[in-house]
CSV table of C-alpha atoms in Angstrom, one decimal:
chain,number,residue,atom,x,y,z
A,1,MET,CA,149.6,148.7,148.0
A,2,SER,CA,146.6,147.9,146.7
A,3,PRO,CA,144.3,150.6,145.6
A,4,PRO,CA,141.1,151.3,147.2
A,5,GLN,CA,137.9,149.6,146.2
A,6,LEU,CA,135.6,152.3,144.4
A,7,THR,CA,132.0,151.2,144.3
A,8,ARG,CA,131.2,150.6,140.4
A,9,ARG,CA,127.9,153.3,141.6
A,10,SER,CA,131.2,156.0,141.3
A,11,LEU,CA,131.3,154.8,137.8
A,12,LEU,CA,129.6,157.9,135.8
A,13,VAL,CA,127.1,158.1,138.2
A,14,GLY,CA,129.9,159.6,141.2
A,15,ALA,CA,132.0,161.0,138.4
A,16,LEU,CA,129.3,163.6,136.7
A,17,GLY,CA,127.7,164.2,140.6
A,18,ILE,CA,125.0,165.7,141.7
A,19,ALA,CA,123.8,166.1,138.0
A,20,ALA,CA,123.6,162.9,136.7
A,21,ALA,CA,122.4,161.7,140.2
A,22,SER,CA,119.4,163.3,139.3
A,23,GLY,CA,119.4,162.3,135.5
A,24,LEU,CA,121.4,164.3,133.1
A,25,SER,CA,117.5,164.4,130.8
A,26,GLY,CA,118.8,168.2,130.4
A,27,CYS,CA,122.3,168.5,129.5
A,28,VAL,CA,122.5,165.7,127.0
A,29,ALA,CA,121.3,166.3,123.5
A,30,ASN,CA,117.1,166.5,122.8
A,31,ASN,CA,117.1,164.0,125.7
A,32,GLY,CA,113.4,165.0,127.5
A,33,PRO,CA,112.4,164.3,130.8
A,34,ARG,CA,112.8,160.4,131.8
A,35,PRO,CA,108.9,159.4,132.5
A,36,SER,CA,108.3,158.9,136.2
A,37,THR,CA,105.5,156.2,135.8
A,38,ALA,CA,104.5,154.0,132.7
A,39,ALA,CA,103.4,155.5,130.0
A,40,PRO,CA,99.6,155.3,128.8
A,41,GLY,CA,99.3,152.5,125.9
A,42,SER,CA,102.5,151.3,128.4
A,43,LYS,CA,104.0,147.3,126.5
A,44,ALA,CA,105.9,146.7,129.0
A,45,ASP,CA,105.0,143.3,129.9
A,46,ILE,CA,105.6,141.7,126.5
A,47,GLY,CA,104.7,137.7,128.2
A,48,GLU,CA,105.6,135.3,125.3
A,49,VAL,CA,107.0,135.4,122.1
A,50,GLU,CA,108.0,133.4,119.6
A,51,GLY,CA,109.4,133.8,116.5
A,52,THR,CA,112.8,133.7,114.3
A,53,LEU,CA,115.0,137.4,115.4
A,54,ARG,CA,118.2,138.5,113.6
A,55,PHE,CA,120.7,139.8,116.3
A,56,ALA,CA,124.0,141.7,114.2
A,57,PHE,CA,127.1,142.3,116.4
A,58,TRP,CA,130.7,142.4,115.2
A,59,GLY,CA,132.9,139.8,116.4
A,60,GLY,CA,134.8,141.1,119.2
A,61,SER,CA,136.8,139.3,122.1
A,62,ASP,CA,136.1,135.7,122.8
A,63,GLY,CA,134.4,135.8,126.1
A,64,GLU,CA,131.1,138.7,123.8
A,65,THR,CA,131.5,135.7,121.8
A,66,ALA,CA,130.7,133.2,124.9
A,67,GLY,CA,129.0,135.9,126.5
A,68,PHE,CA,126.2,136.7,123.5
A,69,ALA,CA,125.6,132.5,123.2
A,70,LYS,CA,125.0,132.4,127.0
A,71,ILE,CA,122.2,135.3,125.8
A,72,LYS,CA,120.8,133.5,123.0
A,73,LYS,CA,120.6,129.6,125.0
A,74,ASP,CA,119.2,131.8,128.4
A,75,PHE,CA,116.6,133.5,126.2
A,76,GLU,CA,115.9,130.5,124.2
A,77,ALA,CA,115.2,128.2,127.5
A,78,ARG,CA,112.4,131.0,128.9
A,79,HIS,CA,111.0,131.8,125.9
A,80,PRO,CA,110.6,127.8,123.9
A,81,LYS,CA,108.8,129.2,120.1
A,82,ALA,CA,111.5,131.8,120.2
A,83,THR,CA,115.2,131.5,118.2
A,84,ILE,CA,117.8,134.1,117.8
A,85,GLU,CA,119.7,134.1,114.9
A,86,LEU,CA,123.4,135.3,116.3
A,87,GLN,CA,124.8,137.0,112.8
A,88,THR,CA,128.7,137.8,113.5
A,89,LEU,CA,130.0,140.7,111.4
A,90,PRO,CA,133.9,142.6,111.3
A,91,TYR,CA,133.6,146.0,112.5
A,92,ASP,CA,135.7,147.3,109.2
A,93,GLY,CA,132.4,148.3,106.9
A,94,PHE,CA,129.8,146.7,110.5
A,95,PHE,CA,128.0,150.6,110.7
A,96,SER,CA,128.0,151.1,106.5
A,97,GLY,CA,125.9,147.2,105.6
A,98,ILE,CA,123.2,147.9,108.7
A,99,ASP,CA,122.4,150.9,106.6
A,100,ARG,CA,122.2,149.5,104.2
A,101,GLY,CA,119.2,147.7,105.0
A,102,ILE,CA,117.9,149.9,106.8
A,103,LEU,CA,117.5,151.4,103.1
A,104,SER,CA,116.7,148.7,101.6
A,105,ARG,CA,114.5,146.3,104.6
A,106,THR,CA,117.0,144.0,105.0
A,107,ALA,CA,118.7,144.6,108.5
A,108,PRO,CA,119.4,143.0,110.6
A,109,ASP,CA,115.9,142.9,113.8
A,110,VAL,CA,117.9,144.1,116.3
A,111,PHE,CA,122.3,145.0,116.1
A,112,ARG,CA,124.9,146.0,118.5
A,113,VAL,CA,125.7,150.1,118.5
A,114,ASP,CA,129.2,152.3,120.0
A,115,TYR,CA,127.8,154.7,121.1
A,116,THR,CA,130.2,157.0,119.6
A,117,SER,CA,127.7,156.3,117.1
A,118,ILE,CA,124.1,155.6,118.1
A,119,GLY,CA,123.1,159.2,117.4
A,120,LYS,CA,122.9,159.4,113.8
A,121,TYR,CA,120.3,156.3,114.1
A,122,THR,CA,118.4,158.1,117.2
A,123,SER,CA,117.5,160.7,115.0
A,124,HIS,CA,116.4,159.5,112.0
A,125,GLY,CA,113.8,157.6,113.2
A,126,VAL,CA,115.5,154.5,112.5
A,127,LEU,CA,114.9,152.7,115.3
A,128,LEU,CA,112.5,151.0,117.6
A,129,ASP,CA,110.7,152.9,119.9
A,130,LEU,CA,110.8,151.2,123.1
A,131,THR,CA,109.5,153.6,125.3
A,132,PRO,CA,105.8,151.7,125.8
A,133,TYR,CA,107.7,148.2,126.1
A,134,LEU,CA,109.9,150.1,129.4
A,135,SER,CA,108.5,149.9,132.4
A,136,ALA,CA,109.1,152.8,135.7
A,137,ALA,CA,111.4,150.1,137.3
A,138,GLU,CA,113.0,149.2,133.5
A,139,SER,CA,114.0,153.1,132.4
A,140,SER,CA,115.0,153.5,135.7
A,141,ALA,CA,117.5,150.7,136.8
A,142,PHE,CA,120.9,151.9,134.1
A,143,LEU,CA,124.0,155.0,135.0
A,144,PRO,CA,121.4,157.5,134.1
A,145,ALA,CA,123.8,159.3,132.3
A,146,LEU,CA,124.5,156.1,130.0
A,147,TYR,CA,120.7,155.5,129.8
A,148,ASP,CA,120.6,159.0,128.3
A,149,ALA,CA,122.8,157.7,125.9
A,150,VAL,CA,119.9,155.6,124.1
A,151,ARG,CA,117.6,158.5,123.8
A,152,PHE,CA,116.1,160.6,121.4
A,153,GLU,CA,113.5,164.2,121.8
A,154,GLY,CA,112.5,161.6,125.0
A,155,ARG,CA,111.6,159.0,123.4
A,156,THR,CA,114.1,155.5,124.3
A,157,TYR,CA,115.2,154.1,120.9
A,158,GLY,CA,117.3,150.9,123.3
A,159,VAL,CA,119.1,149.3,125.8
A,160,PRO,CA,122.8,150.1,126.8
A,161,HIS,CA,124.4,147.3,127.1
A,162,GLN,CA,128.1,147.7,129.0
A,163,THR,CA,130.8,150.0,128.6
A,164,ASP,CA,134.9,150.2,128.8
A,165,THR,CA,136.5,153.0,129.0
A,166,SER,CA,141.2,153.6,128.4
A,167,ALA,CA,144.5,152.8,131.1
A,168,ILE,CA,147.2,152.0,130.0
A,169,ALA,CA,148.7,148.5,130.0
A,170,PHE,CA,152.5,148.3,131.0
A,171,SER,CA,156.2,146.3,131.0
A,172,ARG,CA,157.4,145.7,134.8
A,173,LYS,CA,160.2,144.9,134.0
A,174,ALA,CA,161.1,148.1,130.3
A,175,LEU,CA,159.9,150.5,133.9
A,176,ASP,CA,161.7,148.9,136.5
A,177,GLU,CA,165.2,148.7,133.6
A,178,ALA,CA,164.2,152.4,133.3
A,179,GLY,CA,164.6,153.4,136.9
A,180,ILE,CA,160.9,153.8,137.5
A,181,ARG,CA,159.8,152.0,139.6
A,182,SER,CA,156.5,154.2,140.7
A,183,VAL,CA,154.1,152.7,139.3
A,184,PRO,CA,150.8,155.0,140.0
A,185,ASP,CA,148.1,152.1,142.0
A,186,ARG,CA,144.8,155.4,143.4
A,187,LEU,CA,143.7,156.9,141.2
A,188,ASP,CA,144.4,159.7,143.1
A,189,ASP,CA,148.3,159.7,142.3
A,190,ALA,CA,148.3,159.6,138.7
A,191,TRP,CA,150.9,160.9,136.6
A,192,THR,CA,150.5,164.4,136.2
A,193,TRP,CA,151.1,165.1,132.8
A,194,GLU,CA,154.5,166.4,133.4
A,195,GLU,CA,155.4,163.4,135.4
A,196,PHE,CA,154.0,161.7,132.5
A,197,ALA,CA,156.1,162.9,130.5
A,198,SER,CA,159.4,162.2,132.2
A,199,VAL,CA,158.7,158.5,133.0
A,200,ALA,CA,158.2,158.9,129.4
A,201,THR,CA,161.9,160.8,129.2
A,202,LYS,CA,163.2,157.6,131.4
A,203,LEU,CA,162.2,154.5,129.2
A,204,ARG,CA,163.0,156.8,125.9
A,205,LYS,CA,166.5,156.8,127.0
A,206,SER,CA,166.4,153.7,128.1
A,207,LEU,CA,164.9,152.2,125.4
A,208,PRO,CA,166.8,150.4,122.2
A,209,ASP,CA,166.5,153.0,119.1
A,210,ASP,CA,163.5,151.0,117.3
A,211,LYS,CA,161.6,150.4,120.4
A,212,TYR,CA,158.9,153.5,122.7
A,213,PRO,CA,157.6,154.1,125.4
A,214,PHE,CA,153.7,154.8,125.3
A,215,ALA,CA,151.1,153.8,122.2
A,216,TYR,CA,148.0,155.3,121.9
A,217,ASP,CA,144.7,154.2,121.2
A,218,TRP,CA,143.6,156.9,118.6
A,219,THR,CA,142.9,154.9,115.2
A,220,ALA,CA,140.7,155.2,113.2
A,221,ALA,CA,137.4,154.5,114.7
A,222,GLY,CA,139.0,155.9,118.6
A,223,ALA,CA,140.2,158.7,117.8
A,224,TYR,CA,137.5,161.1,119.5
A,225,ARG,CA,139.7,159.7,121.8
A,226,TRP,CA,142.3,162.3,121.8
A,227,ALA,CA,139.4,164.8,123.3
A,228,SER,CA,140.6,163.1,126.5
A,229,PHE,CA,143.1,164.9,126.9
A,230,LEU,CA,141.4,168.4,125.1
A,231,TYR,CA,139.1,167.5,128.7
A,232,GLN,CA,142.1,166.4,131.1
A,233,ALA,CA,143.0,170.3,130.0
A,234,GLY,CA,139.8,172.1,131.3
A,235,GLY,CA,138.5,171.8,128.2
A,236,SER,CA,135.6,170.3,125.8
A,237,LEU,CA,135.2,169.7,121.6
A,238,LEU,CA,132.2,171.7,122.2
A,239,THR,CA,130.3,174.8,123.8
A,240,PRO,CA,127.0,173.8,126.4
A,241,SER,CA,124.5,174.6,123.8
A,242,LEU,CA,126.2,171.2,121.8
A,243,ARG,CA,126.0,173.4,118.1
A,244,ARG,CA,129.5,175.4,118.4
A,245,SER,CA,133.2,173.6,118.6
A,246,ALA,CA,135.4,174.6,121.2
A,247,VAL,CA,138.0,173.3,120.4
A,248,ASP,CA,139.8,176.6,119.9
A,249,GLY,CA,141.1,178.1,123.2
A,250,ASP,CA,143.3,177.7,125.5
A,251,PRO,CA,142.9,174.4,126.5
A,252,GLY,CA,143.6,173.1,123.1
A,253,ARG,CA,146.2,175.0,122.2
A,254,LYS,CA,147.5,173.4,125.1
A,255,ALA,CA,146.0,169.4,124.7
A,256,MET,CA,147.3,169.7,121.3
A,257,ALA,CA,151.1,170.9,122.0
A,258,PHE,CA,151.2,168.1,124.6
A,259,THR,CA,149.8,165.4,122.5
A,260,GLN,CA,152.2,167.5,119.9
A,261,ARG,CA,155.1,166.2,121.8
A,262,PHE,CA,154.7,162.1,121.3
A,263,PHE,CA,155.9,162.5,118.0
A,264,ASP,CA,158.4,165.1,118.2
A,265,GLU,CA,160.1,163.6,120.8
A,266,ARG,CA,160.2,159.5,119.7
A,267,TRP,CA,157.9,158.9,122.5
A,268,VAL,CA,155.8,157.4,119.6
A,269,PRO,CA,157.1,155.1,117.4
A,270,ALA,CA,156.5,157.1,113.0
A,271,ASN,CA,154.1,154.8,112.5
A,272,ASN,CA,151.6,155.2,115.4
A,273,THR,CA,150.0,157.8,113.2
A,274,ILE,CA,144.9,158.1,113.2
A,275,LYS,CA,145.2,156.7,110.1
A,276,THR,CA,147.8,153.6,111.0
A,277,THR,CA,146.9,149.7,110.5
A,278,VAL,CA,148.9,148.6,113.5
A,279,TYR,CA,146.5,149.6,117.1
A,280,SER,CA,148.5,150.3,120.7
A,281,ASP,CA,148.0,146.4,121.3
A,282,ASN,CA,150.0,145.6,118.7
A,283,PHE,CA,152.3,147.6,119.7
A,284,PHE,CA,152.3,145.9,122.9
A,285,LEU,CA,151.8,141.9,121.7
A,286,ASN,CA,155.1,143.0,120.2
A,287,GLN,CA,156.5,144.9,122.2
A,288,THR,CA,157.7,147.9,120.1
A,289,VAL,CA,156.6,149.8,123.0
A,290,ALA,CA,157.1,149.4,126.7
A,291,MET,CA,153.5,150.9,127.3
A,292,THR,CA,149.9,151.0,125.5
A,293,PHE,CA,146.6,152.8,125.6
A,294,ILE,CA,144.3,150.1,125.7
A,295,GLY,CA,140.5,149.6,126.4
A,296,ASP,CA,139.6,147.1,129.5
A,297,PHE,CA,137.6,144.7,126.3
A,298,LEU,CA,141.9,144.6,125.7
A,299,VAL,CA,143.0,142.7,128.3
A,300,PRO,CA,141.6,139.1,127.3
A,301,GLU,CA,144.0,139.5,124.4
A,302,LEU,CA,147.2,141.0,126.0
A,303,ALA,CA,146.3,137.3,128.7
A,304,ASP,CA,146.4,135.4,126.9
A,305,THR,CA,148.8,132.7,127.3
A,306,THR,CA,149.7,132.0,123.9
A,307,ASN,CA,149.2,134.7,121.5
A,308,GLY,CA,149.4,137.1,124.5
A,309,TYR,CA,152.0,139.1,125.8
A,310,GLN,CA,155.2,137.5,126.0
A,311,GLY,CA,157.4,140.0,127.2
A,312,GLY,CA,157.1,139.3,130.8
A,313,GLU,CA,154.0,140.1,134.1
A,314,TRP,CA,152.8,143.3,132.6
A,315,ALA,CA,149.7,145.8,135.1
A,316,THR,CA,148.0,148.9,134.4
A,317,THR,CA,147.7,151.3,135.8
A,318,TYR,CA,145.5,155.4,135.7
A,319,MET,CA,145.6,157.7,132.5
A,320,PRO,CA,147.5,161.1,133.1
A,321,ARG,CA,146.1,164.1,134.1
A,322,ASP,CA,146.2,167.7,133.9
A,323,ARG,CA,143.8,170.8,135.6
A,324,ALA,CA,141.3,167.0,135.7
A,325,ALA,CA,141.2,163.9,135.4
A,326,ALA,CA,139.4,162.3,132.7
A,327,SER,CA,138.9,159.4,130.1
A,328,ASP,CA,136.7,158.6,126.9
A,329,LEU,CA,133.8,157.1,126.9
A,330,GLY,CA,133.6,153.8,125.3
A,331,GLY,CA,130.8,150.4,124.7
A,332,ASN,CA,128.1,150.0,123.2
A,333,ALA,CA,124.0,149.9,123.3
A,334,VAL,CA,121.8,147.2,121.3
A,335,VAL,CA,119.0,148.8,119.4
A,336,ALA,CA,116.2,147.1,117.5
A,337,THR,CA,115.4,148.6,113.6
A,338,ARG,CA,111.9,150.4,113.6
A,339,ASP,CA,110.9,148.6,110.8
A,340,THR,CA,111.4,144.4,112.3
A,341,GLU,CA,108.3,142.7,111.7
A,342,ASN,CA,107.9,141.2,115.5
A,343,PRO,CA,108.2,144.1,117.8
A,344,GLU,CA,107.5,143.4,120.1
A,345,LEU,CA,110.4,139.8,120.1
A,346,ALA,CA,112.9,142.4,119.7
A,347,ALA,CA,111.4,144.6,122.9
A,348,ALA,CA,111.7,141.1,125.3
A,349,PHE,CA,114.9,139.9,123.6
A,350,LEU,CA,116.0,143.8,124.2
A,351,LYS,CA,115.1,143.9,128.1
A,352,PHE,CA,115.8,140.7,127.9
A,353,LEU,CA,120.2,141.0,127.3
A,354,VAL,CA,119.8,144.1,130.7
A,355,GLU,CA,118.5,141.9,132.7
A,356,ALA,CA,121.2,142.0,135.7
A,357,ASP,CA,122.1,138.0,135.6
A,358,GLN,CA,122.6,138.3,132.1
A,359,MET,CA,125.0,142.0,132.5
A,360,ARG,CA,127.3,141.1,135.0
A,361,ASP,CA,127.9,137.1,133.6
A,362,PHE,CA,128.7,139.6,129.8
A,363,CYS,CA,130.1,142.1,131.1
A,364,GLN,CA,131.9,138.7,133.9
A,365,LEU,CA,133.3,137.0,130.7
A,366,ALA,CA,134.4,139.7,127.9
A,367,ASN,CA,136.1,141.6,130.4
A,368,GLU,CA,134.1,144.7,129.8
A,369,LEU,CA,131.6,147.4,133.1
A,370,PRO,CA,127.8,147.6,133.5
A,371,THR,CA,124.9,149.9,133.2
A,372,ARG,CA,123.5,148.8,135.5
A,373,LYS,CA,122.7,150.8,139.8
A,374,ASP,CA,122.3,147.0,141.4
A,375,LEU,CA,125.6,146.1,139.6
A,376,ALA,CA,127.3,149.2,141.0
A,377,ASP,CA,128.3,148.0,143.9
A,378,THR,CA,128.7,144.4,143.3
A,379,ALA,CA,132.7,143.3,143.0
A,380,LEU,CA,132.2,141.1,139.6
A,381,ASP,CA,134.0,138.4,138.8
A,382,TYR,CA,136.0,138.6,135.8
A,383,ALA,CA,137.5,136.2,133.7
A,384,VAL,CA,140.8,137.2,133.3
A,385,ARG,CA,142.6,139.1,135.1
A,386,PRO,CA,140.7,140.7,137.7
A,387,ASP,CA,143.8,141.8,139.2
A,388,VAL,CA,144.3,144.8,136.6
A,389,MET,CA,140.1,145.2,135.7
A,390,GLY,CA,139.9,147.6,138.9
A,391,VAL,CA,142.3,150.1,137.4
A,392,PHE,CA,139.5,150.5,134.6
A,393,THR,CA,136.5,150.7,137.3
A,394,GLN,CA,138.3,153.8,139.1
A,395,GLN,CA,139.5,155.8,135.8
A,396,ALA,CA,135.6,154.9,135.1
A,397,THR,CA,134.8,157.4,137.1
A,398,THR,CA,136.9,160.7,134.8
A,399,ILE,CA,133.8,159.7,132.8
A,400,THR,CA,132.5,163.5,132.3
A,401,GLU,CA,129.6,164.7,131.6
A,402,THR,CA,130.7,166.4,128.8
A,403,ALA,CA,132.4,163.6,127.3
A,404,VAL,CA,128.9,162.1,127.4
A,405,ARG,CA,127.1,164.8,126.4
A,406,GLU,CA,129.5,165.1,122.9
A,407,THR,CA,130.0,161.3,122.5
A,408,VAL,CA,126.2,161.1,121.8
A,409,VAL,CA,124.9,164.3,120.8
A,410,PRO,CA,123.8,162.8,116.3
A,411,GLY,CA,126.4,164.3,114.9
A,412,PHE,CA,129.3,162.9,116.7
A,413,ALA,CA,130.4,160.6,113.8
A,414,SER,CA,130.7,162.6,111.4
A,415,ILE,CA,133.2,165.1,114.1
A,416,ASN,CA,135.6,161.4,115.2
A,417,THR,CA,135.8,162.2,110.8
A,418,ALA,CA,137.0,165.0,111.0
A,419,LEU,CA,139.0,164.3,114.7
A,420,GLN,CA,140.9,161.8,112.0
A,421,ASP,CA,141.6,164.2,109.7
A,422,GLN,CA,142.7,167.1,110.9
A,423,LEU,CA,144.5,164.8,113.8
A,424,GLU,CA,146.4,163.1,111.3
A,425,LEU,CA,147.8,166.5,110.0
A,426,ALA,CA,148.4,167.6,113.1
A,427,PHE,CA,150.8,165.0,114.0
A,428,HIS,CA,152.6,165.1,111.0
A,429,GLY,CA,154.2,169.3,110.9
A,430,ARG,CA,151.2,171.3,111.1
A,431,GLY,CA,152.0,173.9,114.0
A,432,THR,CA,150.0,174.2,117.3
A,433,ASP,CA,147.8,177.0,116.4
A,434,ALA,CA,146.7,176.1,112.7
A,435,SER,CA,146.1,172.7,113.4
A,436,VAL,CA,144.2,173.3,117.0
A,437,ARG,CA,141.9,176.0,114.3
A,438,ALA,CA,141.6,173.4,111.4
A,439,ILE,CA,140.2,170.9,113.9
A,440,ASP,CA,137.7,173.1,115.8
A,441,GLY,CA,136.8,175.0,112.6
A,442,ALA,CA,135.7,170.8,110.7
A,443,VAL,CA,134.6,170.5,113.8
A,444,GLN,CA,132.5,174.0,113.4
A,445,GLN,CA,131.8,172.4,110.4
A,446,ALA,CA,130.4,168.8,110.8
A,447,VAL,CA,128.0,170.6,114.1
A,448,SER,CA,126.8,172.3,111.0
A,449,ALA,CA,126.2,169.7,109.1
């Protein structure tokens, strides 16, 4: 049976409830009240612009590349005297290059930034203040939680371009051979931790010794996704003030004990560690695992007829749940540097990026989720495997208010680095209690830095 269609309006807005529906301005660190009218001195009506703008982003899927190429073409058609130079760079080293450019004043005018990294830029005064360039209608066009992700101390420093989250891709053949006949096709029926453990155990027994039940997507900069299990257990990384670690508690110990079973019971490959060079999608593509946790942006890669998954039919299902369902906040904003020589051109380009038609077209090409309210109830025509994208759309409604608040704090990059170091040790023999205490201390140090 096909899952019921949840409206896209439930993405984050519905998931966060009344607080999100009325705006998270009082919940996200240092985010002041959202203005209801344009501020005095508004520059929202930019008009015609001209000049050259450098836009840097990391190389993603072919769909993302095509999406940005279309945006360039359409913007230049609207503004014939403007030129957008697209700079496609590797993700590894992307932000260190941006940082060096900001210090030397040679940074690109506009660059892409993920929500886990944006806090360090909004809090250090290196971005163009977009507040005067946005009308009240433009400011209120976004899903509230994601709009708050680009704000700091009441000012807006970018536009939330798209979002993504994790779900599970699985091989139908592998599950059938293990006797797993029922896979959740509704969010409300997602496997509990106990049910997920049972599925992993059955797969472990049915698979050859060199094959494994699943791989997780916590590698490298994705270490923060481990917190999804912490949220599912009813815990959080930080206290409500966002100033102290909250990992050392019963939910933290429960989440740690459960995820340590991934290695203890050989549910994941031994090299599916935090600091491995092999990502979760690669384990699935080479058929080392029967299931994998992936973000929706990887669907085109798995579906590629030449280099994609060759193990037969595959589909998607939901993240497991414990006390609650929860998933990670992924995706990216686009920002302009404070030192851009043409702030009006930069602002005009950012506003153009997130117009409804442009966002819809980009997300459909890239298999990603939009951030505008008026696209929330729109069924998008995804370019690749629209049949599996509904799972990610529904899964995104489980991104908790806590996850949003914690992911966009200014020091989150340091928190993520702390998780990388400590989770690596936790999955290589350190006991549960010691692991939780170590993570708690490292997160507290990151928050206090």
